[in-house]
Short mmCIF file of N, CA, C and O in Angstrom, two decimals:
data_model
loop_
_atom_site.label_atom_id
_atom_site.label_comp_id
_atom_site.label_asym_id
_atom_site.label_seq_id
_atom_site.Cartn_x
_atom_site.Cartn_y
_atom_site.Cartn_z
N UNK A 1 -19.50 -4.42 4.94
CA UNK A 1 -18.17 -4.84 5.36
C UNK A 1 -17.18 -4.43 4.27
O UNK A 1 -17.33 -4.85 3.13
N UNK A 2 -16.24 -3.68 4.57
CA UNK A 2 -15.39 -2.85 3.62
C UNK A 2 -14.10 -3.83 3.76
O UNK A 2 -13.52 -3.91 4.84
N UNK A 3 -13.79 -4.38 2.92
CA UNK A 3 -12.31 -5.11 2.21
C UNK A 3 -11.18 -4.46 1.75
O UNK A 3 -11.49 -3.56 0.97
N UNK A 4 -9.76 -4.59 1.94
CA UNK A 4 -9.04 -4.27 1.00
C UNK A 4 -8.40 -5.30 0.13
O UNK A 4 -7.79 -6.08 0.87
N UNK A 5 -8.29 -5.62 -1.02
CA UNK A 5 -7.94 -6.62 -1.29
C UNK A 5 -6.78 -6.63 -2.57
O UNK A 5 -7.08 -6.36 -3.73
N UNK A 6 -5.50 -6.96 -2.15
CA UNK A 6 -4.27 -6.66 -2.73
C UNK A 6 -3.95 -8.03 -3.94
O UNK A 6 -4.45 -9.15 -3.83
N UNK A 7 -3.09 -7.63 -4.96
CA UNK A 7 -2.25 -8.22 -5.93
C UNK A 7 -1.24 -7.73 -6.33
O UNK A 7 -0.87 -6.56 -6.27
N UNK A 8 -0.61 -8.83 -6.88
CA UNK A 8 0.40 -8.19 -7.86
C UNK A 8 1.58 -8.35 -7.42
O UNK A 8 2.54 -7.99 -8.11
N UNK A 9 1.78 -8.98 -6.01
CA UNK A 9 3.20 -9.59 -5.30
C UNK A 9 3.88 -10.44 -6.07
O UNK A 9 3.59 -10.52 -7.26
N UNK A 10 4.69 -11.04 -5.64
CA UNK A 10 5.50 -12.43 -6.42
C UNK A 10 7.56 -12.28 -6.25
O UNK A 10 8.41 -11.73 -5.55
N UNK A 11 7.47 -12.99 -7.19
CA UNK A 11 8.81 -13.33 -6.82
C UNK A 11 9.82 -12.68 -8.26
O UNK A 11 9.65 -13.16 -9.38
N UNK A 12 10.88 -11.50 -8.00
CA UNK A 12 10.80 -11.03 -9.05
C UNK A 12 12.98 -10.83 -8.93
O UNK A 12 13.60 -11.01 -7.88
N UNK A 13 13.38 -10.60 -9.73
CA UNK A 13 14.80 -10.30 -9.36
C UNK A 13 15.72 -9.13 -9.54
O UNK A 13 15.69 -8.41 -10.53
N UNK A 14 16.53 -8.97 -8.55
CA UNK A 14 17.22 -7.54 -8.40
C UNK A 14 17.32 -6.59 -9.68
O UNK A 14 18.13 -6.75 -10.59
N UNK A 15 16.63 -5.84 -9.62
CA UNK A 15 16.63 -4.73 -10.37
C UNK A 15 15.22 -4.42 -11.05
O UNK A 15 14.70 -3.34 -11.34
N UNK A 16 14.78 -5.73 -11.19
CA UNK A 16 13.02 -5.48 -11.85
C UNK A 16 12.12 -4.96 -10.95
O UNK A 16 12.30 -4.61 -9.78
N UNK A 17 10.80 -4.95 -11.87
CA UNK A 17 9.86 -3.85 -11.85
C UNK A 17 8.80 -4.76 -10.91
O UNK A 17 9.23 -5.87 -10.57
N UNK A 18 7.75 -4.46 -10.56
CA UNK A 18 6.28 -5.00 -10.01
C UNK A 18 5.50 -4.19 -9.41
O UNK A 18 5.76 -3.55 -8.39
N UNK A 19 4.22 -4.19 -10.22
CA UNK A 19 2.87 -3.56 -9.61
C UNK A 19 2.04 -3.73 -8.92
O UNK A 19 1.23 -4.53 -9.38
N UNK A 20 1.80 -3.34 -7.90
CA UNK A 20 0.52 -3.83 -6.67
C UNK A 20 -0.22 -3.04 -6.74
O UNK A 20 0.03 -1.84 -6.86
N UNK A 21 -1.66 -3.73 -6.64
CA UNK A 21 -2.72 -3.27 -6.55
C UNK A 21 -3.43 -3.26 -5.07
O UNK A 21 -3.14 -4.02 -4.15
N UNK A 22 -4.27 -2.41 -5.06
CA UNK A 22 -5.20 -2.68 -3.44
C UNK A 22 -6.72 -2.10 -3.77
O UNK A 22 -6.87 -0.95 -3.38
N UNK A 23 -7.81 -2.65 -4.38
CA UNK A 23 -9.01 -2.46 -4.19
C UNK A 23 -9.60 -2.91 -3.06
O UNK A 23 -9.51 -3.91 -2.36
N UNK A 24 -10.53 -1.40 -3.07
CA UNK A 24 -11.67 -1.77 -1.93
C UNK A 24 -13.13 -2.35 -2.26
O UNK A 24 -13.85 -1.82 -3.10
N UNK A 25 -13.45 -3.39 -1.58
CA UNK A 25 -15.09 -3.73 -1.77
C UNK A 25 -15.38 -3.68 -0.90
O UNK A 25 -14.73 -3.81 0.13
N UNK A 26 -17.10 -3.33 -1.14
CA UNK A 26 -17.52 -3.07 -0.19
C UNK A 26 -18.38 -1.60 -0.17
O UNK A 26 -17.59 -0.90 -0.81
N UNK A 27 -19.31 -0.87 0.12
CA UNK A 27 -20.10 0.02 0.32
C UNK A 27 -18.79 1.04 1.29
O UNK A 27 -18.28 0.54 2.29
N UNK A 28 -18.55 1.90 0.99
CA UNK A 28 -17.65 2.75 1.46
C UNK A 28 -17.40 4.21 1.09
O UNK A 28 -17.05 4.29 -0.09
N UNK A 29 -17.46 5.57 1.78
CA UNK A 29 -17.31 6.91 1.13
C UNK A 29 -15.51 6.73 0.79
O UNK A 29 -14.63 5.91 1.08
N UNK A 30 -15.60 7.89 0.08
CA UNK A 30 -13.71 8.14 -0.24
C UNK A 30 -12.61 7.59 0.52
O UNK A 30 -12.86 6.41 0.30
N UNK A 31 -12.17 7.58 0.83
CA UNK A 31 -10.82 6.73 1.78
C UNK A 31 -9.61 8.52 1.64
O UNK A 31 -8.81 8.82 0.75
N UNK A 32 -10.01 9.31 2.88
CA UNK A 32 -8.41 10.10 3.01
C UNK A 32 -7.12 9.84 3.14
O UNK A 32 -6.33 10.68 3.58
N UNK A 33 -6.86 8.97 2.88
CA UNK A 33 -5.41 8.47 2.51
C UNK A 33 -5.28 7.04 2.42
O UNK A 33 -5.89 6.30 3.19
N UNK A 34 -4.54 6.64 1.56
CA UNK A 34 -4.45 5.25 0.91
C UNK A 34 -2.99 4.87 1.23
O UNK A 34 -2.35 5.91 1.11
N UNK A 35 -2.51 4.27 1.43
CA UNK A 35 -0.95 3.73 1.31
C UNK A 35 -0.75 2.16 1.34
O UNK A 35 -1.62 1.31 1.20
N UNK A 36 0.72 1.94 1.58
CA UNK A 36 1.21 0.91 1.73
C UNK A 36 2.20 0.45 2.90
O UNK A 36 2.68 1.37 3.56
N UNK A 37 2.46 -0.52 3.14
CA UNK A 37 3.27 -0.42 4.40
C UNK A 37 3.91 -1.86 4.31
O UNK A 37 3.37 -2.81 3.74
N UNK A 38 4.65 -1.88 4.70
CA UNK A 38 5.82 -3.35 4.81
C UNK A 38 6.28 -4.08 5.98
O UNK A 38 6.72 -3.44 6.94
N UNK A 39 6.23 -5.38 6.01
CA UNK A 39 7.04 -5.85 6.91
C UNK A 39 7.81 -7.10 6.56
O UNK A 39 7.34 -8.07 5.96
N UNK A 40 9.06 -6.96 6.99
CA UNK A 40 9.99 -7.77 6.54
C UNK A 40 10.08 -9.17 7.90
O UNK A 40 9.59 -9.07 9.03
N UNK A 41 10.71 -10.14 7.45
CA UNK A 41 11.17 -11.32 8.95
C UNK A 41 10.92 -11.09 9.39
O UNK A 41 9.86 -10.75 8.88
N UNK A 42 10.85 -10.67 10.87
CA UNK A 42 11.40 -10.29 11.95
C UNK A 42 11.75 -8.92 11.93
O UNK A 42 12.81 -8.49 12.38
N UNK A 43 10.88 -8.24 11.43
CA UNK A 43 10.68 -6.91 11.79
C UNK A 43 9.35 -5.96 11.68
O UNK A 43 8.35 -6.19 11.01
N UNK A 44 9.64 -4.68 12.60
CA UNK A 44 7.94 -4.13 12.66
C UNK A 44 7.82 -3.90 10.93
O UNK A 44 8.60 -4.16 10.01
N UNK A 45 6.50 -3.31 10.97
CA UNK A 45 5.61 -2.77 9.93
C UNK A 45 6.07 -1.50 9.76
O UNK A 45 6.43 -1.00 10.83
N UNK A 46 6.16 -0.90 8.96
CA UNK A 46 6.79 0.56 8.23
C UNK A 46 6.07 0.89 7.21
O UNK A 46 5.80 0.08 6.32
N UNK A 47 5.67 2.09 7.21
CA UNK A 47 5.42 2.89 6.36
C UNK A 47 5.85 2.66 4.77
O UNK A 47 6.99 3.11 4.85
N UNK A 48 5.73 2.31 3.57
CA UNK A 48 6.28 2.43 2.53
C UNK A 48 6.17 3.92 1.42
O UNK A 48 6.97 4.57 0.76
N UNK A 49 4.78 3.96 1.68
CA UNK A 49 4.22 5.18 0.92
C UNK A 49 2.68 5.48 0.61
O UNK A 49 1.93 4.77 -0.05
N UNK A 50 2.36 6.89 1.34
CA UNK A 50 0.94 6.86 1.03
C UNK A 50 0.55 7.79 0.40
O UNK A 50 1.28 8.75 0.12
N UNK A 51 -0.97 7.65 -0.02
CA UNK A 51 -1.01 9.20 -0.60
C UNK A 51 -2.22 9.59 -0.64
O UNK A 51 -2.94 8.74 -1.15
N UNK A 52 -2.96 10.87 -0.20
CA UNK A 52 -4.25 11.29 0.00
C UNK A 52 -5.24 11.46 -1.39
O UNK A 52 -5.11 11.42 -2.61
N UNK A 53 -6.08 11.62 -0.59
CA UNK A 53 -7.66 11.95 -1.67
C UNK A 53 -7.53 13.55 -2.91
O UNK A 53 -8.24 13.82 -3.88
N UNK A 54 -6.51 14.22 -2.41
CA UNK A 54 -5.77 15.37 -2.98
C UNK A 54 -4.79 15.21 -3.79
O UNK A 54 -4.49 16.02 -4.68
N UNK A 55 -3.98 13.74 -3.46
CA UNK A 55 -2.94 13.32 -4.78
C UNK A 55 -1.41 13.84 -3.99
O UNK A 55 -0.22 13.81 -4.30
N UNK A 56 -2.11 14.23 -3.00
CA UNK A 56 -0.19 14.51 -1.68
C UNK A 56 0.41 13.25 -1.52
O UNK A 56 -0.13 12.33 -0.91
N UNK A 57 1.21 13.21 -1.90
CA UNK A 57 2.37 12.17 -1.43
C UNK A 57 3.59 12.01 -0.23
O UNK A 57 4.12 13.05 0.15
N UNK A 58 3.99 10.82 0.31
CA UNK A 58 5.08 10.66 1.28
C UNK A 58 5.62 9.21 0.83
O UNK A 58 4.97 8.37 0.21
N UNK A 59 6.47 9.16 1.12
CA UNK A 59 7.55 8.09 0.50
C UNK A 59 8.88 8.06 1.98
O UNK A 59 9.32 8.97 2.67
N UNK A 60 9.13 6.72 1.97
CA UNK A 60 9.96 6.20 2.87
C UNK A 60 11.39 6.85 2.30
O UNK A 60 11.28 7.29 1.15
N UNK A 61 12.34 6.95 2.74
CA UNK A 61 13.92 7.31 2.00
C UNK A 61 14.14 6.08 1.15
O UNK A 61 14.60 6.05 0.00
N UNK A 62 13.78 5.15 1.83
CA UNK A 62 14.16 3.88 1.34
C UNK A 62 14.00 3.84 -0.05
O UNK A 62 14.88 3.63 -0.88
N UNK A 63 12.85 4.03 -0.24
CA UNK A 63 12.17 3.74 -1.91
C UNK A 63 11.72 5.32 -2.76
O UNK A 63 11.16 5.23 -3.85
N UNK A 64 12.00 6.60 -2.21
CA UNK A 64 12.29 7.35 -3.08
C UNK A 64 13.18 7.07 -4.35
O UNK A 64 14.23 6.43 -4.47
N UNK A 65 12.51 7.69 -5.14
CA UNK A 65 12.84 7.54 -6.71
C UNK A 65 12.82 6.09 -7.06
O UNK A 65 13.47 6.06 -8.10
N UNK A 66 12.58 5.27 -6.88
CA UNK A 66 12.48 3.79 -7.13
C UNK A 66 10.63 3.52 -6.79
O UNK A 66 9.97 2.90 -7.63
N UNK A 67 10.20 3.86 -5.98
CA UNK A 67 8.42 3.56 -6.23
C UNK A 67 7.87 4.65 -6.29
O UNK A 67 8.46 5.66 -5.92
N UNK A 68 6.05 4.69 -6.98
CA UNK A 68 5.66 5.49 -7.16
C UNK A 68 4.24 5.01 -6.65
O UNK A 68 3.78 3.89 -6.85
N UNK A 69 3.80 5.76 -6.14
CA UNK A 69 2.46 5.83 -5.69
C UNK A 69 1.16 6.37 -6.26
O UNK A 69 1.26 7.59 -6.36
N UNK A 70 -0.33 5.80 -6.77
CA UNK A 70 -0.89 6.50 -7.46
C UNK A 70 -2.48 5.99 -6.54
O UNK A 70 -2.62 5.30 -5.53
N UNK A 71 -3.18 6.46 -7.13
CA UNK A 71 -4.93 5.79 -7.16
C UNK A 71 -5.70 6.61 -8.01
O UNK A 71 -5.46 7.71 -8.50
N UNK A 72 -6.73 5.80 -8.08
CA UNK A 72 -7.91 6.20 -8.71
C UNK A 72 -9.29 6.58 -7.74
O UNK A 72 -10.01 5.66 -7.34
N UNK A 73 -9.48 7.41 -7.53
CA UNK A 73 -10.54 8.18 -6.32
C UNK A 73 -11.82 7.71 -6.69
O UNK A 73 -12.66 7.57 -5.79
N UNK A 74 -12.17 7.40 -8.10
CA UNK A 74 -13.27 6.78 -8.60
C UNK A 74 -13.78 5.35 -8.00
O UNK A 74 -14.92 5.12 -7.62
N UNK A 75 -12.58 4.38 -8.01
CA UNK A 75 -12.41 3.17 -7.76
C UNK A 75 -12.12 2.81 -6.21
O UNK A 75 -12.30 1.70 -5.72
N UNK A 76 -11.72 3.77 -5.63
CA UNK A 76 -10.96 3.44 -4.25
C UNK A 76 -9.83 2.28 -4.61
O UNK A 76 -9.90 1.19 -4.06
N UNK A 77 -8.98 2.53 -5.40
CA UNK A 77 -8.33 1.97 -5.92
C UNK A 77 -6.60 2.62 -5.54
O UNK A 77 -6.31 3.70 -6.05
N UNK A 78 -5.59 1.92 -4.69
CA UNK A 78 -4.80 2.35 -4.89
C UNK A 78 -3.22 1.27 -5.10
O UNK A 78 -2.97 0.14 -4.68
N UNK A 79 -2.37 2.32 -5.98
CA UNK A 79 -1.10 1.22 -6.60
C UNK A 79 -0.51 1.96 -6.62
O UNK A 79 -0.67 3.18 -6.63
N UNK A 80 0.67 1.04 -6.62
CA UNK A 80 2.22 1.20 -6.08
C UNK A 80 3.05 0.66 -7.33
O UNK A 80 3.01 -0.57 -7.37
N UNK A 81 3.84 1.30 -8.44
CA UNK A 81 4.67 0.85 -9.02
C UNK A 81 6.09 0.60 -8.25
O UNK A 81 6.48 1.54 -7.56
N UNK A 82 6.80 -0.42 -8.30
CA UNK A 82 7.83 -0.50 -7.94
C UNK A 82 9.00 -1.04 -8.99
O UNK A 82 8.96 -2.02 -9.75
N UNK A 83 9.96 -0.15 -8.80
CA UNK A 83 11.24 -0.63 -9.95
C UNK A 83 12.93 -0.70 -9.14
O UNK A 83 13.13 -0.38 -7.97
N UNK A 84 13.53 -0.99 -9.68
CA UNK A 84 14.81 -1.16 -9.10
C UNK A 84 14.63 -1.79 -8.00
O UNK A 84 15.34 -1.42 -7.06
N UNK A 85 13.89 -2.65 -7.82
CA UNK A 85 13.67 -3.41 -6.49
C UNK A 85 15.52 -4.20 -6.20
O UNK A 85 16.24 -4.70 -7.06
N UNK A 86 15.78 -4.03 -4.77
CA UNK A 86 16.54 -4.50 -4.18
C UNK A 86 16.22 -5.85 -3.28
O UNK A 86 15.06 -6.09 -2.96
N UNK A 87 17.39 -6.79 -2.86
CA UNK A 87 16.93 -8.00 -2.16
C UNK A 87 16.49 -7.48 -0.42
O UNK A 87 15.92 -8.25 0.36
N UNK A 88 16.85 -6.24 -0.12
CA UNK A 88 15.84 -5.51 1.02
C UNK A 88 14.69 -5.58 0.61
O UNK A 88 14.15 -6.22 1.51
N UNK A 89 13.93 -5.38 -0.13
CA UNK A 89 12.40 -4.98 -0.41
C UNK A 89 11.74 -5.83 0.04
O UNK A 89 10.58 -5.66 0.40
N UNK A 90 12.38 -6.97 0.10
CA UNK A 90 11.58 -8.68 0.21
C UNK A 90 11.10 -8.13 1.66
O UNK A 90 11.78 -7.74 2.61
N UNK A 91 9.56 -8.24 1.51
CA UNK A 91 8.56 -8.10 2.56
C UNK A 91 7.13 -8.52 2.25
O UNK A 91 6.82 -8.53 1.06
N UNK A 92 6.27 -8.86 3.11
CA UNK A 92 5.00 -8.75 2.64
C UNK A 92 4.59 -7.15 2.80
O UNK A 92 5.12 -6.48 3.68
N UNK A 93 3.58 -6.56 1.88
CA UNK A 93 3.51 -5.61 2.02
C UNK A 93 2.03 -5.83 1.73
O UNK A 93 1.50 -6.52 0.86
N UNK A 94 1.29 -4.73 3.11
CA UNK A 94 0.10 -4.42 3.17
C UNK A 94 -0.44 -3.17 2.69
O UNK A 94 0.20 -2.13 2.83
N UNK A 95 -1.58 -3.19 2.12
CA UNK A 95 -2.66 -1.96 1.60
C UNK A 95 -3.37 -1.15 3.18
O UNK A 95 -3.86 -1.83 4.07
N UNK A 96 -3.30 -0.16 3.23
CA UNK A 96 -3.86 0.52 4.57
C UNK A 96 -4.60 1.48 4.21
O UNK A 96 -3.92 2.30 3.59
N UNK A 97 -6.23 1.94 4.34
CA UNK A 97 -6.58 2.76 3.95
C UNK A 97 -7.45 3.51 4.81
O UNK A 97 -8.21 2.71 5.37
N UNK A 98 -7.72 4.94 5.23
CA UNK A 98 -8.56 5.31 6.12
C UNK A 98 -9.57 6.09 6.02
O UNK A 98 -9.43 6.50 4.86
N UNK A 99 -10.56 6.62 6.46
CA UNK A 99 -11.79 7.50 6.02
C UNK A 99 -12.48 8.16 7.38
O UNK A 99 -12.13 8.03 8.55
N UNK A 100 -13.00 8.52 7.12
CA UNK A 100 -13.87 9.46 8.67
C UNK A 100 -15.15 9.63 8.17
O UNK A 100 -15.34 10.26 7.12
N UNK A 101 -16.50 8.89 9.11
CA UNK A 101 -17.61 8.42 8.54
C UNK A 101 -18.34 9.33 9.80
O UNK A 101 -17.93 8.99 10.90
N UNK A 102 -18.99 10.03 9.82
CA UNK A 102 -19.98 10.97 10.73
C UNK A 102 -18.88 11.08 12.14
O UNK A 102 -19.14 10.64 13.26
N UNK A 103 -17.67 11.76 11.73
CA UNK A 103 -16.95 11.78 12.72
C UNK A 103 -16.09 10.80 13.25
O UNK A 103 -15.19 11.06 14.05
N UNK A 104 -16.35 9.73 12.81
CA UNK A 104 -15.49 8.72 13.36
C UNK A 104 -14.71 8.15 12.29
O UNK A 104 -15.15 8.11 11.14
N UNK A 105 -13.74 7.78 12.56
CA UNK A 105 -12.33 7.70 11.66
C UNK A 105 -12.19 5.70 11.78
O UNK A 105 -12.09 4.94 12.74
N UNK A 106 -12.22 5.57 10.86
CA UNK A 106 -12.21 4.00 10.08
C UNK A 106 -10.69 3.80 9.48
O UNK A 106 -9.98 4.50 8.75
N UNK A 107 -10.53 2.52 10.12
CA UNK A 107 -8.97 2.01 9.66
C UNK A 107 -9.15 0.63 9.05
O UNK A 107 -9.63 -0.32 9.66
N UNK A 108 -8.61 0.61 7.44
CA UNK A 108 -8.68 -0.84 6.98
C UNK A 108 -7.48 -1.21 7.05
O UNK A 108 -6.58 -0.45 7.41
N UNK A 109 -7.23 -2.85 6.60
CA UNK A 109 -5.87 -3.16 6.57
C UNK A 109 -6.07 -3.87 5.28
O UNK A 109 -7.29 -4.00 5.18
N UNK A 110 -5.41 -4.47 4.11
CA UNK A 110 -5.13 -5.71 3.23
C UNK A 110 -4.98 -6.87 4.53
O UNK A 110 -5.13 -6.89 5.75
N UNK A 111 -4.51 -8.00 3.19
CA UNK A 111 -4.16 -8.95 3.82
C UNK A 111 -2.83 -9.07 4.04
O UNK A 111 -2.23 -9.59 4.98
N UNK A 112 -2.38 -8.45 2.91
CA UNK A 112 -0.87 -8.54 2.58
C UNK A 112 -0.51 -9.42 1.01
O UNK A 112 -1.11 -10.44 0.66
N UNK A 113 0.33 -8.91 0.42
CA UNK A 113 0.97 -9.59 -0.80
C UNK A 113 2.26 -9.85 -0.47
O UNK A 113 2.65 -9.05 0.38
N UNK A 114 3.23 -10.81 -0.85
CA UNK A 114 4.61 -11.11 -0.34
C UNK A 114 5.28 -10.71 -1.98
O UNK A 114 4.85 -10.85 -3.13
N UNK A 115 6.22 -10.28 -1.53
CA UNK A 115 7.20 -9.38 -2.56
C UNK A 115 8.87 -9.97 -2.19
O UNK A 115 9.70 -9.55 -1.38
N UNK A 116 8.90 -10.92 -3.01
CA UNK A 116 10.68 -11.75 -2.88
C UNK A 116 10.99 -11.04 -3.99
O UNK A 116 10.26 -10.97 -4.98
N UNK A 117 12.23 -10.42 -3.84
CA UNK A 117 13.65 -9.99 -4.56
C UNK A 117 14.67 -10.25 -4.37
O UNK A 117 15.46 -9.70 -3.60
N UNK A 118 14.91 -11.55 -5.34
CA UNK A 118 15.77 -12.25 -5.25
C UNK A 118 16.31 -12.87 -6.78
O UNK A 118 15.64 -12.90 -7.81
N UNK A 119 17.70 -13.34 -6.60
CA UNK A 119 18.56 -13.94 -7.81
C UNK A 119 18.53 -15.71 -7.85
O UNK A 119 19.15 -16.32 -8.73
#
C-alpha cells in the first residue's frame, strides 16, 4: 500500500517563506511525475506545480518565480519551497504522484497540508 504523506503546512504571514514536503511509503517503482496541487474554500483543485523523474518542470502563473519545485528520485521524495507567499495562497495543498506499473498507470493523492497566509 503506497502512501503519500505531506508536512510542513502552517500558518505563516504575507511575504514569508514555507517548505512542504511529500514522502512516499510504501514498496513502490519511481513515480513519473510528482507535484502539488491546491485547493482553496470553495474552490476546485488546481495544479500548483509538478515535476518529472527527468527534473522537467511546470508551474502555475500564479506562483512562478515565488515557488520552486524539487525531489529526490532516490527517496520518492518531493518539495515545494515557497516564498513571497500571498493571503491567496491560503489553501490546503495536496502531494499527487504517478507511475506506470506493467502498463498500468497508478495515481496517488496526499492527504493534504493547510497553508494560511495571513497577518
Amino acid at each position: 500500500q503506497v502512501q503519500l504523506v505531506e508536512s510542513g503546512g502552517g500558518l505563516v504571514q504575507p511575504g514569508g517563506s514555507l517548505r512542504l514536503s511529500c514522502a512516499a511509503s510504501g514498496r513502490t517503482s519511481s513515480f513519473n511525475v510528482m507535484g502539488w496541487y491546491r485547493q482553496a474554500s470553495g474552490k476546485e483543485r488546481d495544479l500548483v506545480a509538478d515535476i518529472s523523474s527527468g527534473g522537467g518542470t511546470n508551474y502555475a502563473d500564479s506562483v512562478k518565480g515565488r515557488f520552486t519545485i524539487s525531489r529526490d528520485n532516490a527517496e520518492n521524495t518531493v518539495y515545494q519551497q515557497m516564498n513571497s507567499l500571498k493571503p491567496e495562497d491560503t489553501a490546503v495543498y495536496y502531494c499527487r504522484a504517478w507511475n506506470i506499473v506493467y502498463g498500468r498507470r497508478y495515481v496517488y493523492w496526499g492527504q493534504g497540508t493547510q497553508v494560511t497566509v495571513s497577518s
